[in-house]
Amino acid sequence: MIAKTRTTSPSRCSTRAAYSPRLPIAGLLALAMAGFICILTESLPAGLLPQIAQDLGITEPLAGQLVTVYAIGSLVAAIPLTTATREWRRRPLLLLCIIGFLIFNTVTALSTVYILTLVARFFSGVAAGVLWGMTAGYARRMVPHSQKGRAMAIAMVGTPLALALGVPIGTFLGTHMGWRLIFGSLSVLTAFLIVWILWKLPDYEGEQVSNRLPLRSIFILPGIRPILIIVLAWVLAHNILYTYISPYLAGTKLADRTDVVLLIFGIASVVGLWIIGVFIDRHLRLLVLISIAGFGLASIAMGVGSGQPSIILLAVIVWGLTFGGAATLLQTAIAQAGGNNADIAQSMLVTVWNLAIGGGGIIGAILLKQFGGISLPGSLVIIMLPALIIAWQAKKHAFHKENKSSIS
């Protein structure tokens, strides 16, 4: 079925985009829906651990490994599989990832064997690693140069929506209606997305052999390494705070309102992404600097103002506003720096992002044990300050305004 899908030449799509001021909303939202499904697939087990553990007859720590193996799948697959599929046409590759979600989420919903469920979760992560490596480049190829950042923001809107609405709603419904029904519903949504992609998403050629650079050469391209260091620091700091937000709030007057705090964070993230989408094509570097500095200041406020709920909530809003567009900012920057090799550069970002997620859990646990939950926000400044300095200094190659010579 994939081989028979109708394709659209890159030159025709580029010409059409160049003469049309309107964004291809339907196609970009298909990419956003793919991200939405990806984040839900990754995050839902964390909110349903008691139900999953009881149903599979295992302990909650063992159930928690369903999240771990997913992350491992993404981590080990992103760079090698993105490299191996560089020459593949884009829509068939995207469909292969989406079909992977359909199959493995269905297996997860039906499996009564823990090992089989782990295997399904691992391969779901593999599909996610490839998908995240190609989404940014796909979105950028659908629009003219002046709209690449805005297109990225639309294609990435599924991530904050999943975290702000999808995960809480899915957790609530899974608790009351059964976790298997939620994963089955994800499969139905994925089947709908397959039809949507075939209907509305244009196809593009893969990377030409003549344009290919070795992996090491891409890594040392100007701008790539500073961006990856910023990704590591920013996502590490965010996940230390996000993962252990409950222990932090336990020492404040918001101890019983973790759900409200996370909802506020999620809503602020969506608003932050919208703001990024409006200004990113003209002010990429400024937005990166403001976002990093804003998150650092919010962390300080949560540390010194832990006795004042109003200060905490205001800081959480700033945190959400500054992190909501982080993925869009960083993916846009690394796509510009990667040029013709943007997809491989994106796969490096995906790998570092997942390393930072895992590192956030480990480092956060150490800080929590040694210094307590209240100390977590203030300690993040040590991580964010070097990121701010690197972003400030990396003006020439890492963060610059989109120009018509950029190829992605």
Coordinates of C-alpha atoms in Angstrom, one line a residue:
M1 CA 0.0 0.0 0.0
I2 CA 2.8 2.4 0.8
A3 CA 4.5 1.8 -2.5
K4 CA 1.4 2.8 -4.4
T5 CA 0.8 6.1 -2.6
R6 CA 0.8 9.2 -4.8
T7 CA 3.9 11.3 -4.5
T8 CA 4.5 15.0 -5.1
S9 CA 7.8 16.2 -6.3
P10 CA 9.8 18.5 -4.0
S11 CA 10.2 21.1 -6.7
R12 CA 6.5 21.3 -7.3
C13 CA 5.7 21.5 -3.6
S14 CA 8.4 24.1 -3.1
T15 CA 7.1 26.2 -6.0
R16 CA 3.5 25.9 -4.7
A17 CA 4.6 27.0 -1.2
A18 CA 6.6 29.9 -2.5
Y19 CA 3.6 31.4 -4.2
S20 CA 1.1 30.8 -1.4
P21 CA 1.2 32.8 1.8
R22 CA -1.1 30.2 3.5
L23 CA 0.4 27.6 5.7
P24 CA -0.5 23.9 4.8
I25 CA -2.4 23.6 8.0
A26 CA -3.9 20.2 7.4
G27 CA -0.5 18.6 6.6
L28 CA 1.2 20.3 9.6
L29 CA -1.5 19.2 11.9
A30 CA -1.0 15.6 10.7
L31 CA 2.6 15.9 12.0
A32 CA 1.3 17.5 15.2
M33 CA -1.1 14.5 15.7
A34 CA 1.8 12.1 15.2
G35 CA 3.7 13.9 18.0
F36 CA 0.5 13.9 20.1
I37 CA 0.3 10.1 19.8
C38 CA 4.0 9.7 20.4
I39 CA 3.9 11.6 23.6
L40 CA 0.8 9.8 24.8
T41 CA 2.3 6.5 24.0
E42 CA 5.4 7.4 26.0
S43 CA 3.8 9.1 29.0
L44 CA 0.5 7.2 29.7
P45 CA 2.0 4.3 31.6
A46 CA 3.5 6.6 34.2
G47 CA 0.0 7.7 35.2
L48 CA -1.5 4.2 35.2
L49 CA 1.2 2.2 37.0
P50 CA -1.1 0.8 39.7
Q51 CA -3.6 -0.4 37.2
I52 CA -1.0 -1.9 34.9
A53 CA 0.9 -3.6 37.7
Q54 CA -2.3 -5.2 39.2
D55 CA -3.5 -6.3 35.7
L56 CA -0.2 -7.9 34.7
G57 CA 0.5 -9.3 38.2
I58 CA 3.7 -7.4 38.7
T59 CA 5.1 -4.7 41.1
E60 CA 4.8 -1.0 40.3
P61 CA 8.6 -0.7 39.8
L62 CA 8.4 -3.4 37.2
A63 CA 5.5 -1.6 35.6
G64 CA 7.6 1.5 35.6
Q65 CA 10.0 -0.2 33.2
L66 CA 7.4 0.2 30.5
V67 CA 8.4 3.8 30.4
T68 CA 12.1 3.0 30.7
V69 CA 12.3 0.6 27.7
Y70 CA 10.4 3.0 25.6
A71 CA 13.0 5.7 26.2
I72 CA 15.8 3.1 25.6
G73 CA 14.2 2.2 22.2
S74 CA 14.2 5.9 21.2
L75 CA 17.7 6.4 22.4
V76 CA 19.3 3.5 20.6
A77 CA 17.3 3.9 17.4
A78 CA 17.3 7.6 16.6
I79 CA 20.8 8.1 15.1
P80 CA 21.4 4.6 13.4
L81 CA 17.9 4.2 11.9
T82 CA 17.7 7.8 10.8
T83 CA 21.1 7.4 9.2
A84 CA 20.1 4.1 7.5
T85 CA 16.9 5.6 6.1
R86 CA 18.3 8.9 4.8
E87 CA 17.6 8.0 1.2
W88 CA 14.0 6.8 1.8
R89 CA 11.1 8.9 0.6
R90 CA 9.6 10.8 3.6
R91 CA 6.0 9.9 3.6
P92 CA 6.5 6.1 3.4
L93 CA 9.0 6.3 6.2
L94 CA 6.6 8.4 8.3
L95 CA 3.8 5.9 7.6
L96 CA 6.0 3.1 8.7
C97 CA 6.6 4.8 12.1
I98 CA 2.9 5.5 12.5
I99 CA 2.0 1.9 11.6
G100 CA 4.5 0.8 14.2
F101 CA 2.6 2.8 16.8
L102 CA -0.6 1.1 15.6
I103 CA 0.8 -2.4 15.9
F104 CA 2.7 -2.0 19.2
N105 CA 0.1 -0.1 21.0
T106 CA -2.4 -2.7 20.0
V107 CA -0.1 -5.4 21.3
T108 CA 0.3 -3.4 24.6
A109 CA -3.5 -3.2 24.9
L110 CA -4.0 -6.9 24.4
S111 CA -0.9 -8.5 25.9
T112 CA -1.2 -10.4 29.2
V113 CA 2.5 -11.3 29.2
Y114 CA 4.8 -8.8 30.8
I115 CA 7.8 -9.6 28.6
L116 CA 5.7 -9.3 25.4
T117 CA 4.5 -5.9 26.7
L118 CA 8.1 -4.8 27.3
V119 CA 9.0 -5.8 23.8
A120 CA 6.1 -3.9 22.3
R121 CA 7.0 -0.8 24.4
F122 CA 10.6 -1.0 23.2
F123 CA 9.7 -1.0 19.6
S124 CA 7.2 1.8 20.1
G125 CA 10.2 3.8 21.3
V126 CA 12.1 2.8 18.2
A127 CA 9.3 4.1 16.0
A128 CA 9.3 7.3 18.1
G129 CA 13.1 7.8 17.7
V130 CA 12.8 7.7 13.9
L131 CA 9.7 9.9 13.9
W132 CA 11.2 12.7 16.0
G133 CA 14.3 12.6 13.8
M134 CA 12.3 13.4 10.7
T135 CA 9.4 15.6 11.9
A136 CA 11.2 18.9 11.9
G137 CA 12.7 18.5 8.5
Y138 CA 9.4 17.4 7.1
A139 CA 7.5 20.4 8.4
R140 CA 10.2 22.8 7.1
R141 CA 10.1 21.4 3.6
M142 CA 6.3 22.1 3.4
V143 CA 6.6 25.9 3.5
P144 CA 8.7 28.8 2.1
H145 CA 11.7 30.1 4.0
S146 CA 9.9 32.9 5.7
Q147 CA 7.4 30.5 7.4
K148 CA 9.7 27.6 8.5
G149 CA 9.7 28.5 12.2
R150 CA 5.9 29.0 12.3
A151 CA 5.4 25.6 10.5
M152 CA 7.6 24.0 13.1
A153 CA 5.5 25.5 15.9
I154 CA 2.3 24.1 14.4
A155 CA 3.9 20.7 13.8
M156 CA 5.1 20.6 17.4
V157 CA 1.8 21.7 19.1
G158 CA 0.9 18.1 19.7
T159 CA 3.6 17.7 22.4
P160 CA 2.3 20.4 24.9
L161 CA -1.3 19.5 24.1
A162 CA -0.5 15.8 25.0
L163 CA 1.2 16.8 28.2
A164 CA -1.4 19.5 29.2
L165 CA -4.6 17.6 28.2
G166 CA -4.0 14.2 26.7
V167 CA -2.0 12.6 29.6
P168 CA -4.3 13.9 32.4
I169 CA -7.5 12.9 30.5
G170 CA -6.0 9.6 29.5
T171 CA -4.9 8.9 33.1
F172 CA -8.4 9.8 34.4
L173 CA -10.2 7.6 31.9
G174 CA -7.7 4.8 32.3
T175 CA -8.2 4.8 36.0
H176 CA -12.0 4.6 35.7
M177 CA -12.4 2.6 32.5
G178 CA -9.3 0.5 32.3
W179 CA -5.8 1.1 31.0
R180 CA -6.2 -1.3 28.1
L181 CA -9.1 0.7 26.7
I182 CA -6.9 3.8 26.6
F183 CA -4.2 2.0 24.6
G184 CA -6.8 0.6 22.3
S185 CA -8.2 4.1 21.8
L186 CA -4.7 5.2 20.8
S187 CA -4.6 2.5 18.1
V188 CA -8.0 3.8 16.7
L189 CA -6.6 7.3 16.7
T190 CA -3.5 6.1 15.0
A191 CA -5.5 4.4 12.3
F192 CA -7.3 7.6 11.6
L193 CA -4.0 9.4 11.4
I194 CA -2.8 7.0 8.7
V195 CA -5.7 7.9 6.5
W196 CA -5.1 11.6 7.2
I197 CA -1.4 11.3 6.2
L198 CA -2.3 9.6 2.9
W199 CA -4.9 12.2 2.2
K200 CA -3.3 15.5 3.2
L201 CA 0.5 15.1 3.7
P202 CA 2.7 15.6 0.6
D203 CA 5.6 13.3 -0.1
Y204 CA 9.3 14.3 -0.5
E205 CA 12.4 12.6 -1.7
G206 CA 15.0 11.4 0.7
E207 CA 18.5 12.8 1.0
Q208 CA 20.5 12.6 -2.2
V209 CA 23.7 10.5 -1.9
S210 CA 25.8 13.4 -3.2
N211 CA 24.7 15.6 -0.3
R212 CA 25.4 13.1 2.4
L213 CA 28.1 13.7 5.0
P214 CA 29.5 11.2 7.4
L215 CA 28.1 11.2 10.9
R216 CA 31.2 12.7 12.5
S217 CA 31.3 15.5 9.9
I218 CA 27.8 16.5 10.7
F219 CA 28.6 16.5 14.4
I220 CA 31.4 19.0 13.9
L221 CA 29.4 21.3 11.7
P222 CA 29.5 24.8 13.1
G223 CA 26.7 25.3 15.5
I224 CA 25.7 21.7 16.1
R225 CA 27.7 21.0 19.3
P226 CA 26.7 24.3 21.1
I227 CA 23.0 23.5 20.3
L228 CA 23.4 19.9 21.6
I229 CA 25.0 21.1 24.8
I230 CA 22.1 23.6 25.4
V231 CA 19.7 20.7 24.7
L232 CA 21.4 18.6 27.3
A233 CA 21.4 21.3 30.0
W234 CA 17.9 22.7 29.3
V235 CA 16.1 19.4 29.1
L236 CA 18.1 18.0 32.0
A237 CA 17.2 20.9 34.3
H238 CA 13.5 20.8 33.2
N239 CA 13.2 17.0 33.9
I240 CA 14.8 17.3 37.3
L241 CA 12.1 19.7 38.3
Y242 CA 9.2 18.1 36.3
T243 CA 10.0 14.6 37.5
Y244 CA 10.3 15.5 41.1
I245 CA 7.7 18.3 41.3
S246 CA 5.6 16.4 43.8
P247 CA 8.5 16.0 46.4
Y248 CA 9.2 19.7 45.9
L249 CA 5.5 20.7 46.4
A250 CA 5.3 18.4 49.5
G251 CA 7.4 21.0 51.4
T252 CA 5.2 23.9 50.4
K253 CA 1.6 24.9 50.9
L254 CA 0.7 23.4 47.6
A255 CA 1.4 19.8 48.7
D256 CA -2.0 18.5 47.7
R257 CA -2.3 20.5 44.5
T258 CA 0.3 18.8 42.2
D259 CA -2.5 18.2 39.6
V260 CA -3.4 21.9 39.5
V261 CA 0.3 22.9 39.3
L262 CA 0.9 20.6 36.4
L263 CA -2.3 21.7 34.6
I264 CA -1.1 25.4 35.0
F265 CA 2.3 24.4 33.6
G266 CA 0.7 22.6 30.7
I267 CA -1.6 25.5 29.7
A268 CA 1.3 27.9 30.0
S269 CA 3.3 25.6 27.7
V270 CA 0.7 25.7 25.0
V271 CA 0.6 29.5 25.2
G272 CA 4.4 29.6 25.2
L273 CA 4.5 27.5 22.0
W274 CA 2.0 29.9 20.4
I275 CA 4.2 32.9 21.2
I276 CA 7.2 31.1 19.8
G277 CA 5.3 30.4 16.6
V278 CA 4.5 34.1 16.1
F279 CA 8.1 35.4 16.5
I280 CA 10.5 32.5 15.8
D281 CA 11.2 33.3 12.2
R282 CA 12.5 36.8 13.1
H283 CA 13.8 36.4 16.6
L284 CA 15.2 32.9 17.1
R285 CA 18.2 33.8 19.2
L286 CA 16.4 36.4 21.3
L287 CA 13.7 33.8 22.1
V288 CA 16.3 31.2 23.1
L289 CA 18.0 33.7 25.4
I290 CA 14.7 34.9 27.0
S291 CA 13.5 31.3 27.5
I292 CA 16.7 30.1 29.1
A293 CA 17.0 33.1 31.3
G294 CA 13.3 33.0 32.2
F295 CA 13.5 29.4 33.3
G296 CA 16.5 30.2 35.4
L297 CA 14.7 33.0 37.1
A298 CA 11.6 30.9 37.6
S299 CA 13.8 28.2 39.3
I300 CA 15.3 30.8 41.6
A301 CA 11.8 32.1 42.5
M302 CA 10.6 28.6 43.3
G303 CA 13.6 28.1 45.5
V304 CA 13.5 31.3 47.5
G305 CA 9.7 31.7 47.4
S306 CA 8.7 28.2 48.5
G307 CA 6.7 29.6 51.4
Q308 CA 4.5 31.7 49.1
P309 CA 2.0 29.8 46.9
S310 CA 1.5 32.8 44.7
I311 CA 5.2 33.1 43.9
I312 CA 5.3 29.3 43.1
L313 CA 2.4 29.5 40.7
L314 CA 3.7 32.6 39.0
A315 CA 7.1 30.8 38.6
V316 CA 5.3 27.7 37.2
I317 CA 3.6 29.9 34.6
V318 CA 6.9 31.4 33.6
W319 CA 8.4 27.9 33.5
G320 CA 5.7 26.7 31.2
L321 CA 5.8 29.8 29.0
T322 CA 9.6 29.4 28.5
F323 CA 9.7 25.6 28.0
G324 CA 6.6 25.2 25.9
G325 CA 8.5 26.2 22.7
A326 CA 11.9 24.8 23.7
A327 CA 11.6 21.8 21.3
T328 CA 10.6 24.1 18.4
L329 CA 13.4 26.6 19.1
L330 CA 16.1 23.9 19.4
Q331 CA 14.9 21.8 16.5
T332 CA 14.7 24.9 14.3
A333 CA 18.2 25.9 15.3
I334 CA 19.7 22.5 14.7
A335 CA 17.9 22.2 11.3
Q336 CA 19.5 25.4 10.2
A337 CA 22.9 24.3 11.4
G338 CA 22.5 20.9 9.8
G339 CA 21.5 22.3 6.4
N340 CA 21.2 19.4 3.9
N341 CA 21.9 16.9 6.8
A342 CA 19.1 18.3 9.0
D343 CA 17.5 14.9 9.7
I344 CA 20.7 13.4 11.0
A345 CA 21.3 16.5 13.1
Q346 CA 17.7 16.1 14.4
S347 CA 18.4 12.5 15.4
M348 CA 21.4 13.7 17.4
L349 CA 19.1 16.1 19.2
V350 CA 16.6 13.3 19.9
T351 CA 19.4 11.2 21.4
V352 CA 20.7 13.9 23.6
W353 CA 17.1 14.8 24.6
N354 CA 16.5 11.3 25.8
L355 CA 19.8 11.2 27.6
A356 CA 18.8 14.4 29.4
I357 CA 15.4 12.8 30.4
G358 CA 17.1 9.8 31.9
G359 CA 19.8 12.0 33.5
G360 CA 17.1 14.2 35.0
G361 CA 15.6 11.2 36.8
I362 CA 19.0 10.0 38.1
I363 CA 20.5 13.4 39.1
G364 CA 17.1 14.6 40.5
A365 CA 17.0 11.5 42.7
I366 CA 20.5 12.2 44.1
L367 CA 19.7 15.8 44.8
L368 CA 16.4 14.8 46.4
K369 CA 18.1 12.3 48.7
Q370 CA 21.0 14.6 49.6
F371 CA 19.3 18.0 49.9
G372 CA 15.5 17.5 49.9
G373 CA 12.8 18.5 47.5
I374 CA 12.8 22.2 48.4
S375 CA 16.4 22.5 47.1
L376 CA 15.7 21.2 43.6
P377 CA 14.6 24.4 41.8
G378 CA 17.4 26.6 43.1
S379 CA 20.0 24.0 42.1
L380 CA 19.0 24.2 38.4
V381 CA 20.7 27.6 38.0
I382 CA 24.0 25.8 38.1
I383 CA 22.9 23.9 35.0
M384 CA 21.1 26.7 33.2
L385 CA 23.8 29.4 33.6
P386 CA 26.3 27.6 31.3
A387 CA 23.5 27.1 28.7
L388 CA 22.7 30.8 28.8
I389 CA 26.4 31.7 28.2
I390 CA 26.8 29.2 25.3
A391 CA 23.6 30.5 23.7
W392 CA 24.8 34.1 24.0
Q393 CA 28.2 33.3 22.5
A394 CA 26.9 31.0 19.7
K395 CA 25.4 33.8 17.7
K396 CA 27.1 33.2 14.3
H397 CA 26.3 29.5 13.6
A398 CA 23.9 28.2 16.2
F399 CA 21.0 30.7 16.4
H400 CA 20.3 33.1 13.6
K401 CA 17.5 34.4 11.5
E402 CA 16.3 32.1 8.8
N403 CA 17.6 33.0 5.4
K404 CA 16.8 32.0 1.9
S405 CA 20.1 30.1 1.5
S406 CA 19.2 27.7 4.3
I407 CA 18.5 24.3 3.0
S408 CA 16.6 21.8 5.1

